[in-house]
Coordinates of C-alpha atoms in Angstrom, one line a residue:
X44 CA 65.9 49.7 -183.3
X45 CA 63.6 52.6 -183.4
X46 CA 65.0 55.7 -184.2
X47 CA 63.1 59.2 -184.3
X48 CA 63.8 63.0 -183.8
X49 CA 61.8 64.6 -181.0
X50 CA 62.3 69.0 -181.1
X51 CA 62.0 69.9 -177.7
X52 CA 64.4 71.6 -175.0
X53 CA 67.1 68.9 -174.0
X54 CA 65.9 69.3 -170.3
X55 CA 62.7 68.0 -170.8
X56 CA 63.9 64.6 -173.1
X57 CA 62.9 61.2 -171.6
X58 CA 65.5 59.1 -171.6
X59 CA 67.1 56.3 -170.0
X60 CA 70.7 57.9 -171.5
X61 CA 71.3 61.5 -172.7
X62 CA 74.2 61.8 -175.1
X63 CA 76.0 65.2 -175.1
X64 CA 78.6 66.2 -177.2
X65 CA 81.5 67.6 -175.1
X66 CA 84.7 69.2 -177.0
X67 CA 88.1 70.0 -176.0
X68 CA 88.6 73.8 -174.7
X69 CA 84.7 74.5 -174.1
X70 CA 83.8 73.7 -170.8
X71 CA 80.6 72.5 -170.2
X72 CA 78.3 73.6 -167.1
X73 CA 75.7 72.0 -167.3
X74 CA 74.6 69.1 -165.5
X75 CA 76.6 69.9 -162.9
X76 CA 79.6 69.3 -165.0
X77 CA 81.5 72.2 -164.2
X78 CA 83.4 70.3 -161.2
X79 CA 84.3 67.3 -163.5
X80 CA 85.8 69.9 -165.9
X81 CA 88.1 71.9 -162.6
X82 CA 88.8 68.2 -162.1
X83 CA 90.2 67.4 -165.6
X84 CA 87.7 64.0 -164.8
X85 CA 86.3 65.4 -168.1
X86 CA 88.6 67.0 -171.0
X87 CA 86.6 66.2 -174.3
X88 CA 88.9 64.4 -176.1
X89 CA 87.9 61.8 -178.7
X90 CA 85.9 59.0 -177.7
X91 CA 86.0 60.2 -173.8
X92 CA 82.6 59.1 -172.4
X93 CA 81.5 60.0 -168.2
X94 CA 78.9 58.8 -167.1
X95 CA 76.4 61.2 -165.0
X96 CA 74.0 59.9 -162.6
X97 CA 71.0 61.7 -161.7
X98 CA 71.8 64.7 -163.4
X99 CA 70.9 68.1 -162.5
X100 CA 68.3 69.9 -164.6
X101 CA 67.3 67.3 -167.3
X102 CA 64.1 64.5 -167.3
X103 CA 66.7 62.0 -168.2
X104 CA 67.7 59.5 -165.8
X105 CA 71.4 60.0 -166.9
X106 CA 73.6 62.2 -169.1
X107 CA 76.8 60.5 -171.0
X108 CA 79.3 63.1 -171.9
X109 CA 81.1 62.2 -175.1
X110 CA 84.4 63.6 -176.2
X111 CA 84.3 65.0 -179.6
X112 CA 87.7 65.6 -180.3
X113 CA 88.9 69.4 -181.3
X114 CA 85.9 71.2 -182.6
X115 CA 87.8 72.2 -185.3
X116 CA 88.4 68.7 -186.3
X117 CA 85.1 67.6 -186.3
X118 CA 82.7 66.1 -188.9
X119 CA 80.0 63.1 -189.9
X120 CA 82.4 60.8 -189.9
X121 CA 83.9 61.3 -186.5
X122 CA 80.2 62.2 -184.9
X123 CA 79.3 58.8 -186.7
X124 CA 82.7 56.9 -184.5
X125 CA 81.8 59.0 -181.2
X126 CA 78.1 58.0 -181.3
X127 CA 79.0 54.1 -182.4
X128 CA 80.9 54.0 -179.1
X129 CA 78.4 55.3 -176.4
X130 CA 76.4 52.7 -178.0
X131 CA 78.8 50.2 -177.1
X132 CA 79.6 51.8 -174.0
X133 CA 75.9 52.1 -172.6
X134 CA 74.6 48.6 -173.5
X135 CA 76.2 46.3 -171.3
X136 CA 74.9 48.4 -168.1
X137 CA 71.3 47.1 -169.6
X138 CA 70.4 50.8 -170.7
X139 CA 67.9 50.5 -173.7
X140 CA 66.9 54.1 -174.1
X141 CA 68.9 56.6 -175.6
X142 CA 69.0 59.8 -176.8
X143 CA 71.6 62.4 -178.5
X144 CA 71.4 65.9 -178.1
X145 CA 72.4 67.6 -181.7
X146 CA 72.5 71.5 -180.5
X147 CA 73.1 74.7 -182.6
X148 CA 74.4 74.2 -186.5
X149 CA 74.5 70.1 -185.8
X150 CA 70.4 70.1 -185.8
X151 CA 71.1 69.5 -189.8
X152 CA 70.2 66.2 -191.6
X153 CA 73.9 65.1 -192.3
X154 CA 74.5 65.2 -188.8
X155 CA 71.3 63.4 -187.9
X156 CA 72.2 60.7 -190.4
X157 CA 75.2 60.2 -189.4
X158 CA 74.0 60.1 -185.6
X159 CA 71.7 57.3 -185.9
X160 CA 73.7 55.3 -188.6
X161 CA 76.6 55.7 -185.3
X162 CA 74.2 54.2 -183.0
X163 CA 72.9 51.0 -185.3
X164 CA 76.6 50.2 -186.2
X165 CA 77.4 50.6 -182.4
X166 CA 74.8 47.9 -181.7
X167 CA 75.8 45.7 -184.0
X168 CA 77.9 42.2 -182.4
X169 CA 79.0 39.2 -183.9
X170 CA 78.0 36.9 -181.2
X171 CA 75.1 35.1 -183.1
X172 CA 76.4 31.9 -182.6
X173 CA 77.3 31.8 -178.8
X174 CA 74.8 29.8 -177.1
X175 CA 75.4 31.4 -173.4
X176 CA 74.9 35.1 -174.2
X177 CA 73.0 37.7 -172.7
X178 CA 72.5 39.6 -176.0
X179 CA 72.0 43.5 -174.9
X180 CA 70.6 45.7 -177.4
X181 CA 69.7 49.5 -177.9
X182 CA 65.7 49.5 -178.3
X183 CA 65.1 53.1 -179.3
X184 CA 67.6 56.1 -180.7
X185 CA 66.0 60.1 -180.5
X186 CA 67.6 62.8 -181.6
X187 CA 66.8 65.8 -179.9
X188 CA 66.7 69.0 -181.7
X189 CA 65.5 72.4 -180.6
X190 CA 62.2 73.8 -181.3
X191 CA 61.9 75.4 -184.9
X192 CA 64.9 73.6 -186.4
X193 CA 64.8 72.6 -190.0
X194 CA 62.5 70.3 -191.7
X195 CA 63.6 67.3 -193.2
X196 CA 65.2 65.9 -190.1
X197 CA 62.8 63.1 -189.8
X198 CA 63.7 61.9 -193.2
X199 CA 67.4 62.2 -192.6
X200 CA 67.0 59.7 -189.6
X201 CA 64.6 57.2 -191.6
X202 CA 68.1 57.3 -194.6
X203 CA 70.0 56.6 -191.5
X204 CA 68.2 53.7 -190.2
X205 CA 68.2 52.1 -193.5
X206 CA 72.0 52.6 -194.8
X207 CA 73.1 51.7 -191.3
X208 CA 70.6 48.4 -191.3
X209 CA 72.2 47.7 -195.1
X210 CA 75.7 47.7 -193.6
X211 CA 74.8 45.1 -190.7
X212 CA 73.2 43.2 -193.4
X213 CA 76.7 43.0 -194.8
X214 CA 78.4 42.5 -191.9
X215 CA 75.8 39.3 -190.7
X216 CA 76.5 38.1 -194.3
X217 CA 80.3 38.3 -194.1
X218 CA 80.6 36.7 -190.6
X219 CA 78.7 33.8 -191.6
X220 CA 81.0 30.8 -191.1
X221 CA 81.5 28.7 -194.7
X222 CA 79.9 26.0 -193.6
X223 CA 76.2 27.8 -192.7
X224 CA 77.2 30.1 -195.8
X225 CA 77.5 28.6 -199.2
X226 CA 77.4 29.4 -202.6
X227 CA 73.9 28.5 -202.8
X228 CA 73.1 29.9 -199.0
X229 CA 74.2 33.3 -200.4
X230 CA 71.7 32.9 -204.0
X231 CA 69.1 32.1 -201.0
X232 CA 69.8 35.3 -199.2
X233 CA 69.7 37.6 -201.9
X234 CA 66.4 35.8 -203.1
X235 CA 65.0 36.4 -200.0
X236 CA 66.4 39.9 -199.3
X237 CA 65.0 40.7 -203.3
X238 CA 61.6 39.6 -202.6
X239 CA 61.4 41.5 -199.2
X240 CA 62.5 45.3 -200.7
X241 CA 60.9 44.6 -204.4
X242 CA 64.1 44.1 -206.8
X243 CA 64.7 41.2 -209.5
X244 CA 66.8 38.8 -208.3
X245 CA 68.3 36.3 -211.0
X246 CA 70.5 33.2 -209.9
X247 CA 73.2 31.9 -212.7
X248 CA 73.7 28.3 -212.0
X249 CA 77.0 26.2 -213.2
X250 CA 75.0 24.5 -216.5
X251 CA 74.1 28.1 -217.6
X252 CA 77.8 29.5 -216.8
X253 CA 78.6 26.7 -219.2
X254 CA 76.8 27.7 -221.9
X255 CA 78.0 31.6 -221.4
X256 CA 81.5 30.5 -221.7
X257 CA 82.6 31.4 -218.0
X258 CA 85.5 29.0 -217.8
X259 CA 87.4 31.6 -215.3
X260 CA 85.0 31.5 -212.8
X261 CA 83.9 27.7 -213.2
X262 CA 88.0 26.7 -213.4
X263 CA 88.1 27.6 -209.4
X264 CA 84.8 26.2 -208.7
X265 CA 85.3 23.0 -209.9
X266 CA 87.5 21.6 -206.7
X267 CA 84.4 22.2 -204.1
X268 CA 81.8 20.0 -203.6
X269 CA 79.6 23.1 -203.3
X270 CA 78.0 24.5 -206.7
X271 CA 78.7 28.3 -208.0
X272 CA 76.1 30.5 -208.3
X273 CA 76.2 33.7 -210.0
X274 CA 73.7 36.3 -208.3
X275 CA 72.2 39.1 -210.0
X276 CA 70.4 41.7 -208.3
X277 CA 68.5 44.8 -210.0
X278 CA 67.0 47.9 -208.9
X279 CA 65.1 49.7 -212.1
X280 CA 63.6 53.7 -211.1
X281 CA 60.2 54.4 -211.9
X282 CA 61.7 57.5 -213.9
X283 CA 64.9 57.3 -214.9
X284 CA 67.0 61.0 -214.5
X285 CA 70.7 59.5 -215.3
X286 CA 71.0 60.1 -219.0
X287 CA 71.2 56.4 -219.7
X288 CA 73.4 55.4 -217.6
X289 CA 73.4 52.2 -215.7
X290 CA 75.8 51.3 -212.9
X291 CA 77.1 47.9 -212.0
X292 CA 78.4 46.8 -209.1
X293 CA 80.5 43.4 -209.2
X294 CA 81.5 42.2 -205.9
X295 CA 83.6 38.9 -205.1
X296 CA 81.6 36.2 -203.4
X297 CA 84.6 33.9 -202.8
X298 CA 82.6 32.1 -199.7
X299 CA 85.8 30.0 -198.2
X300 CA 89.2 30.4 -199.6
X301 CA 91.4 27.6 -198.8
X302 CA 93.4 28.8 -201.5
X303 CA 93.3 25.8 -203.5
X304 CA 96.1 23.7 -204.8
X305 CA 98.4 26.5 -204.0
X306 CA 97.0 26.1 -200.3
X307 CA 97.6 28.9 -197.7
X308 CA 99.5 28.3 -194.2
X309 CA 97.1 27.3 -191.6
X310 CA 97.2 30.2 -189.6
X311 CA 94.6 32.7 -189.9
X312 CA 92.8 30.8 -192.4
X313 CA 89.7 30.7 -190.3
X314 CA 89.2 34.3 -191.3
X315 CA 88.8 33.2 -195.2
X316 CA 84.8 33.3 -194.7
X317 CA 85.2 37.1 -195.3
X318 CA 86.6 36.4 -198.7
X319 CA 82.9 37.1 -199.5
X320 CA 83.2 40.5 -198.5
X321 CA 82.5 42.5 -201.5
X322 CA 80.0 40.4 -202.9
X323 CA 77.9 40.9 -199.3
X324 CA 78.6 44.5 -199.8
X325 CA 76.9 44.7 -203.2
X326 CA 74.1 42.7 -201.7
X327 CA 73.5 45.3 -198.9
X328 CA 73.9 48.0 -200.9
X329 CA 71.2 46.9 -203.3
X330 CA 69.0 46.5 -199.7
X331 CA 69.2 50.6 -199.3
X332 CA 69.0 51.6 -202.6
X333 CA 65.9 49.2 -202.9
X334 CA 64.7 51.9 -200.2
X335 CA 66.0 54.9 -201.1
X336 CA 65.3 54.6 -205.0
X337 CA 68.0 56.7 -206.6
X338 CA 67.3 57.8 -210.2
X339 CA 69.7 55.5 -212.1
X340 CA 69.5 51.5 -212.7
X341 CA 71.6 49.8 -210.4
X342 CA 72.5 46.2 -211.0
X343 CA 74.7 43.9 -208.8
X344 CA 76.5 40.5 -209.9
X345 CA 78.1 38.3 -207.4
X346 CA 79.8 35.6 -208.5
X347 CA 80.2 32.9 -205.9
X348 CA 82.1 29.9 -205.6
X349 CA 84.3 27.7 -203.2
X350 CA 88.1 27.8 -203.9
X351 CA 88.7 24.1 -202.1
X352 CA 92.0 21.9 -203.3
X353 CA 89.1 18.8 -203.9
X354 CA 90.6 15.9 -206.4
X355 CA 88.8 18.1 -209.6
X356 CA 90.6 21.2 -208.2
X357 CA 92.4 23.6 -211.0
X358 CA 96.1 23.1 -211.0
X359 CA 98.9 25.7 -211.5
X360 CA 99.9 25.4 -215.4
X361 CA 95.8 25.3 -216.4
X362 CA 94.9 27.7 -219.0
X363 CA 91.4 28.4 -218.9
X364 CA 88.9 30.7 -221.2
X365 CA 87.2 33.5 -220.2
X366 CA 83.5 34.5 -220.8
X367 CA 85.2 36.9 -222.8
X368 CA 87.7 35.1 -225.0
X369 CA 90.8 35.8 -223.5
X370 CA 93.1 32.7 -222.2
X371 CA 94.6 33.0 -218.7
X372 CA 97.3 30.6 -217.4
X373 CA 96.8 30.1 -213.8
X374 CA 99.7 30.3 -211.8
X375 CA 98.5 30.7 -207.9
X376 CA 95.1 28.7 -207.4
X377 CA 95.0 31.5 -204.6
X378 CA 94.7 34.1 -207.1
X379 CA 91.1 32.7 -207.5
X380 CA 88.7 36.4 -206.8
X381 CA 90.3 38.3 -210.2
X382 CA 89.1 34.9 -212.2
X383 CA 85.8 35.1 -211.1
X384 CA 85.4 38.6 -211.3
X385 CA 86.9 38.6 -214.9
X386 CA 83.5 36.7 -216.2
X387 CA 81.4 38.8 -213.9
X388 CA 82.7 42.2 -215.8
X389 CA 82.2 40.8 -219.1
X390 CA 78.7 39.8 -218.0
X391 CA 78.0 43.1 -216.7
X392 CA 79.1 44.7 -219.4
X393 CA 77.0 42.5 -221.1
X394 CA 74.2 43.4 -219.8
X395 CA 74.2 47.3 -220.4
X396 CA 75.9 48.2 -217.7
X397 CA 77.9 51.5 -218.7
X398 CA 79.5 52.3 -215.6
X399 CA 81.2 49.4 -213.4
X400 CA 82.7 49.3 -209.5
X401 CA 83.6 46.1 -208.2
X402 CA 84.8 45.5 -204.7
X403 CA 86.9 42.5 -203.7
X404 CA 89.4 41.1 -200.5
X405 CA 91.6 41.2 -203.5
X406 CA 95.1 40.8 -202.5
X407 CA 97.0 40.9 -199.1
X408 CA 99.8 43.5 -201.1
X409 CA 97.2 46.3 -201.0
X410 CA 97.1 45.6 -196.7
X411 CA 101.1 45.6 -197.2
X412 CA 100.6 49.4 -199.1
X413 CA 98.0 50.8 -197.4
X414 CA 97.7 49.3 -194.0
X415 CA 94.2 48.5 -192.3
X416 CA 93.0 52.5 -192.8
X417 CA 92.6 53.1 -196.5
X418 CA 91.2 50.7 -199.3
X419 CA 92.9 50.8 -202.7
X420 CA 90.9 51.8 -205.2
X421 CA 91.8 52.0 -208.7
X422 CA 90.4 53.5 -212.1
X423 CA 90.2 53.5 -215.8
X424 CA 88.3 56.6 -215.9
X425 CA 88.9 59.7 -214.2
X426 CA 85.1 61.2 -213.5
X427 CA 84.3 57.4 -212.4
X428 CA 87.3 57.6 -210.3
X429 CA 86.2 61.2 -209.1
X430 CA 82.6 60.4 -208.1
X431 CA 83.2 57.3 -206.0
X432 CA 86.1 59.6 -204.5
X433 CA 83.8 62.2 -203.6
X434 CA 81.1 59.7 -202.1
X435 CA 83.8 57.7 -200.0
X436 CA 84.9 61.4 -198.5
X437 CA 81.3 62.2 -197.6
X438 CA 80.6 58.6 -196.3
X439 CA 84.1 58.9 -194.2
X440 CA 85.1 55.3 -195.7
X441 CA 89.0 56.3 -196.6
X442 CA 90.1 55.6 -200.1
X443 CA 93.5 55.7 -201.8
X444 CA 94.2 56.1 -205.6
X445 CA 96.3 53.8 -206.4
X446 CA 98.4 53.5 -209.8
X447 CA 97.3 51.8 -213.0
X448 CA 99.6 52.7 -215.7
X449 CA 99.9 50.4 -218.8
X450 CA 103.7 49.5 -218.0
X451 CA 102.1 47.4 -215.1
X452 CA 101.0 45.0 -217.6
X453 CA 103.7 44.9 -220.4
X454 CA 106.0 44.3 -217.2
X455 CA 104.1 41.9 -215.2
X456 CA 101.6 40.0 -216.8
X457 CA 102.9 38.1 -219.1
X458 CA 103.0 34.4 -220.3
X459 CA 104.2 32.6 -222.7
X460 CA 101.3 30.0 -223.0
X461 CA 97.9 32.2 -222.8
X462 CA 96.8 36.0 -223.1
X463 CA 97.4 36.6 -219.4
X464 CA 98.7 34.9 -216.1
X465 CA 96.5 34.9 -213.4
X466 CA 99.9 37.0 -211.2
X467 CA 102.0 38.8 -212.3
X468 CA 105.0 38.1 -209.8
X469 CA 105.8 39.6 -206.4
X470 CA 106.4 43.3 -207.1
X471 CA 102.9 45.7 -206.9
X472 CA 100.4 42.7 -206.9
X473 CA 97.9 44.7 -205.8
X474 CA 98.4 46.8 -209.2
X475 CA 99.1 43.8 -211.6
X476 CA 95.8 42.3 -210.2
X477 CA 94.3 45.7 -210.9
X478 CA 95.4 45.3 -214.3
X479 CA 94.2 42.1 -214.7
X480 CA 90.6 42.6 -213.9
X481 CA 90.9 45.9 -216.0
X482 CA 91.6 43.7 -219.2
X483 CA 87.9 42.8 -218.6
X484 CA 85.9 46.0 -218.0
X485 CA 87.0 46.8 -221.4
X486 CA 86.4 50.5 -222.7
X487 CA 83.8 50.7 -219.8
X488 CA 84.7 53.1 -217.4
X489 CA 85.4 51.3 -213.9
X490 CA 86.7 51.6 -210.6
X491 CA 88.1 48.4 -208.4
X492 CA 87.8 48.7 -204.8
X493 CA 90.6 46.5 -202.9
X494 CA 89.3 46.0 -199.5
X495 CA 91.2 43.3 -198.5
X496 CA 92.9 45.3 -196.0
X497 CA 89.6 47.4 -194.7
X498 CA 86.3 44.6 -194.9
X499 CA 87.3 42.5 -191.5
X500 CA 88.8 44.2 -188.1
X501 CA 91.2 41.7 -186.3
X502 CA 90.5 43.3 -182.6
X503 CA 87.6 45.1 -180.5
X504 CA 87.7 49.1 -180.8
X505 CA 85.5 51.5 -178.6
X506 CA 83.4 52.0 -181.2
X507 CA 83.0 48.1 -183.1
X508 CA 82.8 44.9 -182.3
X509 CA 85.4 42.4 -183.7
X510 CA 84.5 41.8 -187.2
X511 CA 83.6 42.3 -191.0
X512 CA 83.6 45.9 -191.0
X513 CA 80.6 46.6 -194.1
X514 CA 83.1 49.0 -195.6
X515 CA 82.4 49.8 -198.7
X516 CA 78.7 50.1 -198.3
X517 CA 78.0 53.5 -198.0
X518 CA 80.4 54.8 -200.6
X519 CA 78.2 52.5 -203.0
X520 CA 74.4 53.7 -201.9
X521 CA 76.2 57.6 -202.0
X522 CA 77.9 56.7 -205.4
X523 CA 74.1 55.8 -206.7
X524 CA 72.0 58.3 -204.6
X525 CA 74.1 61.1 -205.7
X526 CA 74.5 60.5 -209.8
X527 CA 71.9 62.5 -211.1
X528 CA 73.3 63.1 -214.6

């Protein structure tokens, strides 16, 4: 999609669709809206979109009045929902051309970004395997500004365009069926995204895993047919501003989860492709900060595998070694993303990473806490904890601290055979697998994302398709764009 600011009177904006931000309690006369308004047709509330035809007193061929909500209730985030649904709205009436009007103190380059990232994630569909589709798509996406507002705005689009195109990336990665998406197919896809945006790409395959000790990751790849693969991906500034750090982002590439020997129910198990989730969202947040060069290195591993109940398959009972030394009995094959991402973490570390975030569709007890609305995230430092905080609020992807006190473990995770279980038990699994993948970052400070609740949406909304959702993409580019020190 092309995307662009023009500065120019609204009136005079080509356009096959004008977007205008209507809000509840200011009545808007223009466009000869006033009489929709008397009618209550239009009111403003959220996510309210009219349709005018041949409007008065503008070039464009038609004006869509959006409801914005409450002014006072207002922000990025919910400009970022409004504009994702006209988007969605306009495209099946075969309208290619749009354009928002951002008027007043919106003409800013928050707003802007958040406009067009609204638009591209709007456009997005999951459809690219139906064979009888009429695939609609937005073609071109101007804001228009008044004359004289302030400079930067173009640039403020352009970040827009390319953290929105980063999240679709994620999105077409995690609704990729497991048979067209692999182990391997993902190592392929980061090679080729790598080569396109200029980072190094490194692929660990199962003989060097071997060698590195990474028996929790290998012990659940060794029922599938299908190799692992242990992707790394590295951006490296030309200057480096950061004070030495160097963040790492560990995402779980778990590309179908049968649930192995401990198998799961039948139902819903289709949706087990997006067990990949955070691994795709490391992968797509390396896209935009390949693009947007922040000042720190940024490195992303994504450990892959299969978790199949083949005839090689782990059993419940195993004890397996970590890359890291420790022994972990496994008790739920289905308990398979904290053993992978337990050699990942060491392996990070490993590799000079002093700061750590890994995202994972961890555990269906953090959808039991939090719901669909909130992913759990949980930390062993507090400014870690504070920072990705801070850059999930400005991105508008909601976050919840969850608890991660040491009595989780001396209560839970125990065994009697190894260092650790692979569970610890039915009460706060969300926590005690928290915990668990803890016992691995070590004394490095690190925050895990749960978003097993938040990465796919079970059912159409105004404003998205059906679908992996890309959440938490933008916290992670924000997170790295914004650590200068």
């Amino acid at each position: 999609m092309k995307v662009g600011i023009e500065q120019k009177p609204l009136e005079t904006a080509e356009a096959d669709a004008l977007i205008v931000l209507v809000f509840e309690g200011i009545r808007e006369e223009r466009f000869g809206a006033g009489a929709l308004f008397d009618a209550k047709e239009v009111e403003g509330k959220s996510l309210e979109l009219t349709l005018i035809h041949r409007p008065v007193g503008v070039a464009a061929q038609r004006v869509l009045l959006a409801g914005a909500g409450k002014p006072e209730k207002f922000n990025t985030a919910e400009l970022r929902r409004v504009l994702a649904a006209t988007a969605r709205h306009l495209k099946p009436k075969g309208i290619r051309r749009i354009a928002v009007a951002l008027e007043g103190h919106f003409a800013r380059a928050d707003w802007v970004t958040a406009a067009v990232e609204g638009v591209i994630l709007g456009d997005f569909e999951p459809d690219r395997y139906k064979t009888e589709n009429d695939k609609k798509s937005i073609e071109s996406f101007r804001v228009i500004v008044a004359p004289g507002s302030p400079a930067g705005l173009d640039d403020a689009a352009e970040q827009g365009r390319i953290v929105a195109e980063a999240q679709n990336f994620t999105r077409s990665l995690v609704n990729e069926p497991g048979n067209r998406l692999t182990p391997a197919k993902v190592a392929d896809a980061a090679r080729r995204m790598a080569a396109e945006f200029g980072l190094g790409c490194e692929v660990l395959e199962r003989e060097k895993m071997d060698q590195l000790g990474m028996g929790a990751l290998l012990g659940v790849a060794q029922g599938s047919a299908e190799p692992p693969a242990l992707v790394v991906v590295g951006y490296r500034p030309v200057q480096t501003r950061g004070g030495g750090v160097h963040l790492g982002l560990v995402g779980k590439g778990v590309t179908f989860d049968t649930g192995g020997i401990s198998i799961k129910p039948a139902d819903g198990m289709e949706k087990m492709k997006y067990d990949m989730a955070g691994g795709a969202s490391m992968l797509g947040a390396m896209r935009a900060l390949a693009q947007l060069k922040p000042s720190i290195p940024v490195t992303a591993f994504i450990p892959c595998v299969e978790n199949m109940p083949g005839g090689r398959a782990q059993r419940p009972g195993d004890i397996v070694t970590a890359m890291s030394g420790k022994t972990i009995e496994v008790i739920n094959t289905d308990a398979e993303g904290r053993l992978i991402l337990a050699d990942a973490l060491t392996y990070a570390r490993r590799q000079g990473c002093t700061h750590l975030v890994d995202a994972a569709t961890l555990t269906g007890a953090i959808v039991v806490a939090l719901g669909h609305l909130n992913v759990g995230l949980f930390a062993s430092d507090a400014a870690l904890k504070d920072r990705v905080l801070a850059a999930a609020n400005a991105e508008g992807e909601r976050m919840w601290p969850m608890p991660l006190d040491d009595d989780y473990k001396e209560v839970y995770l125990k065994s009697a055979f190894a260092d650790l279980p692979n569970v610890g038990g039915r009460w706060g699994g969300a926590i005690t697998a928290a915990m668990f993948l803890k016992e691995f970052a070590e004394n490095t400070p690190w925050v895990h994302l749960d978003i097993a609740g938040t990465a796919w949406i079970d059912e159409a909304k105004p404003y998205t398709a059906k679908g992996p959702s890309g959440v938490p993409v933008r916290t992670l580019i924000r997170l790295a764009m914004d650590w200068k020190n």
